[in-house]
GROMACS .gro file of C-alpha atoms in nm:
model
  121
    1GLU     CA    1   0.543  -1.934  -0.478
    2VAL     CA    2   0.467  -1.563  -0.484
    3GLN     CA    3   0.432  -1.413  -0.138
    4LEU     CA    4   0.400  -1.061  -0.006
    5VAL     CA    5   0.424  -0.958   0.357
    6GLU     CA    6   0.315  -0.618   0.481
    7SER     CA    7   0.437  -0.459   0.801
    8GLY     CA    8   0.446  -0.123   0.971
    9GLY     CA    9   0.083  -0.074   1.061
   10ASP     CA   10   0.019   0.083   1.398
   11SER     CA   11  -0.202   0.319   1.597
   12VAL     CA   12  -0.100   0.683   1.578
   13GLN     CA   13  -0.240   1.027   1.652
   14ALA     CA   14  -0.365   1.248   1.375
   15GLY     CA   15  -0.079   1.436   1.215
   16GLY     CA   16   0.161   1.151   1.276
   17SER     CA   17   0.352   0.936   1.030
   18LEU     CA   18   0.395   0.570   0.951
   19ARG     CA   19   0.592   0.376   0.695
   20LEU     CA   20   0.443   0.058   0.561
   21SER     CA   21   0.667  -0.205   0.407
   22CYS     CA   22   0.581  -0.476   0.159
   23THR     CA   23   0.842  -0.745   0.106
   24GLY     CA   24   0.800  -0.992  -0.172
   25SER     CA   25   0.939  -1.334  -0.251
   26GLY     CA   26   0.900  -1.561  -0.547
   27PHE     CA   27   0.911  -1.272  -0.792
   28THR     CA   28   1.090  -0.941  -0.836
   29PHE     CA   29   0.924  -0.607  -0.787
   30ASP     CA   30   1.113  -0.446  -1.070
   31ASP     CA   31   0.917  -0.670  -1.308
   32SER     CA   32   0.582  -0.587  -1.150
   33ASP     CA   33   0.340  -0.308  -1.081
   34VAL     CA   34   0.283  -0.292  -0.705
   35GLY     CA   35  -0.005  -0.116  -0.543
   36TRP     CA   36  -0.116  -0.028  -0.194
   37TYR     CA   37  -0.487  -0.068  -0.129
   38ARG     CA   38  -0.695  -0.002   0.178
   39GLN     CA   39  -1.039  -0.073   0.307
   40ALA     CA   40  -1.215   0.064   0.612
   41PRO     CA   41  -1.530  -0.097   0.754
   42GLY     CA   42  -1.827   0.008   0.547
   43ASN     CA   43  -1.609   0.152   0.271
   44GLU     CA   44  -1.507   0.020  -0.066
   45CYS     CA   45  -1.161  -0.107  -0.141
   46GLU     CA   46  -0.950   0.187  -0.255
   47LEU     CA   47  -0.629   0.194  -0.455
   48VAL     CA   48  -0.416   0.435  -0.256
   49SER     CA   49  -0.094   0.429  -0.454
   50ARG     CA   50   0.083   0.230  -0.721
   51ILE     CA   51   0.433   0.216  -0.858
   52THR     CA   52   0.475   0.066  -1.202
   53ARG     CA   53   0.760  -0.139  -1.336
   54ASP     CA   54   0.862   0.176  -1.527
   55GLY     CA   55   0.881   0.372  -1.203
   56ASN     CA   56   0.566   0.575  -1.260
   57ARG     CA   57   0.372   0.659  -0.949
   58TYR     CA   58   0.001   0.700  -0.892
   59TYR     CA   59  -0.172   0.843  -0.586
   60SER     CA   60  -0.540   0.873  -0.508
   61ASP     CA   61  -0.663   1.224  -0.452
   62SER     CA   62  -0.727   1.143  -0.088
   63VAL     CA   63  -0.356   1.086  -0.016
   64LYS     CA   64  -0.180   1.297  -0.278
   65GLY     CA   65   0.080   1.519  -0.117
   66ARG     CA   66   0.083   1.316   0.205
   67PHE     CA   67   0.182   0.964   0.101
   68THR     CA   68   0.490   0.858  -0.094
   69ILE     CA   69   0.549   0.520  -0.254
   70SER     CA   70   0.902   0.398  -0.313
   71GLN     CA   71   1.082   0.081  -0.402
   72ASP     CA   72   1.408  -0.084  -0.299
   73ASN     CA   73   1.481  -0.351  -0.557
   74ALA     CA   74   1.782  -0.481  -0.364
   75LYS     CA   75   1.548  -0.566  -0.076
   76ASN     CA   76   1.252  -0.653  -0.300
   77THR     CA   77   1.049  -0.419  -0.088
   78VAL     CA   78   0.799  -0.144  -0.162
   79TYR     CA   79   0.733   0.123   0.097
   80LEU     CA   80   0.444   0.358   0.161
   81GLN     CA   81   0.549   0.659   0.363
   82MET     CA   82   0.239   0.812   0.516
   83ASN     CA   83   0.263   1.162   0.663
   84SER     CA   84   0.006   1.399   0.807
   85LEU     CA   85  -0.220   1.106   0.885
   86LYS     CA   86  -0.589   1.170   0.933
   87PRO     CA   87  -0.856   0.965   1.110
   88GLU     CA   88  -1.005   0.888   0.768
   89ASP     CA   89  -0.682   0.706   0.680
   90THR     CA   90  -0.781   0.440   0.931
   91ALA     CA   91  -0.811   0.114   0.739
   92LYS     CA   92  -0.652  -0.217   0.669
   93TYR     CA   93  -0.381  -0.178   0.408
   94TRP     CA   94  -0.269  -0.441   0.158
   95CYS     CA   95   0.006  -0.443  -0.097
   96ALA     CA   96  -0.054  -0.629  -0.417
   97ALA     CA   97   0.149  -0.732  -0.716
   98GLY     CA   98  -0.150  -0.742  -0.945
   99ARG     CA   99  -0.497  -0.605  -0.885
  100LEU     CA  100  -0.747  -0.615  -0.601
  101GLY     CA  101  -1.117  -0.579  -0.654
  102ALA     CA  102  -1.428  -0.551  -0.444
  103GLY     CA  103  -1.363  -0.629  -0.083
  104CYS     CA  104  -0.992  -0.598  -0.158
  105ARG     CA  105  -0.995  -0.952  -0.289
  106VAL     CA  106  -0.733  -1.055  -0.538
  107LEU     CA  107  -0.846  -1.028  -0.899
  108PHE     CA  108  -0.513  -1.145  -1.031
  109GLY     CA  109  -0.162  -1.161  -0.900
  110ALA     CA  110  -0.094  -1.179  -0.528
  111ALA     CA  111  -0.145  -0.976  -0.214
  112GLY     CA  112  -0.033  -0.997   0.144
  113GLN     CA  113  -0.241  -1.046   0.455
  114GLY     CA  114  -0.269  -0.676   0.525
  115THR     CA  115  -0.165  -0.447   0.805
  116GLN     CA  116  -0.392  -0.229   1.019
  117VAL     CA  117  -0.349   0.146   1.041
  118THR     CA  118  -0.549   0.331   1.304
  119VAL     CA  119  -0.539   0.710   1.331
  120SER     CA  120  -0.702   0.873   1.630
  121SER     CA  121  -0.809   1.234   1.651
   0.00000   0.00000   0.00000
């Protein structure tokens, strides 16, 4: 069974940093594209970052230069280092091996339960 578990969400002040972790079981990340998505109340689900099986990285314009995605295959874990956090980064964050669609629901593949990030001004 494919499972992903996110951790690392917290409440921080603007300008602070957090590192989200996504640990998978039942599959290997080096065979998968893994993405971090987020959704804030009233907003659409947004793909924040993705790392492909070839090691290519994608970032949305809203986080480019502040967030970094990385992967530790030995731990089957993908990380999202988030620096210079802003109040508009406040959202629930999911990692997915596959794709999420509207409402951050799974289109195909698997996703975790999500972790909350709250940034106060």
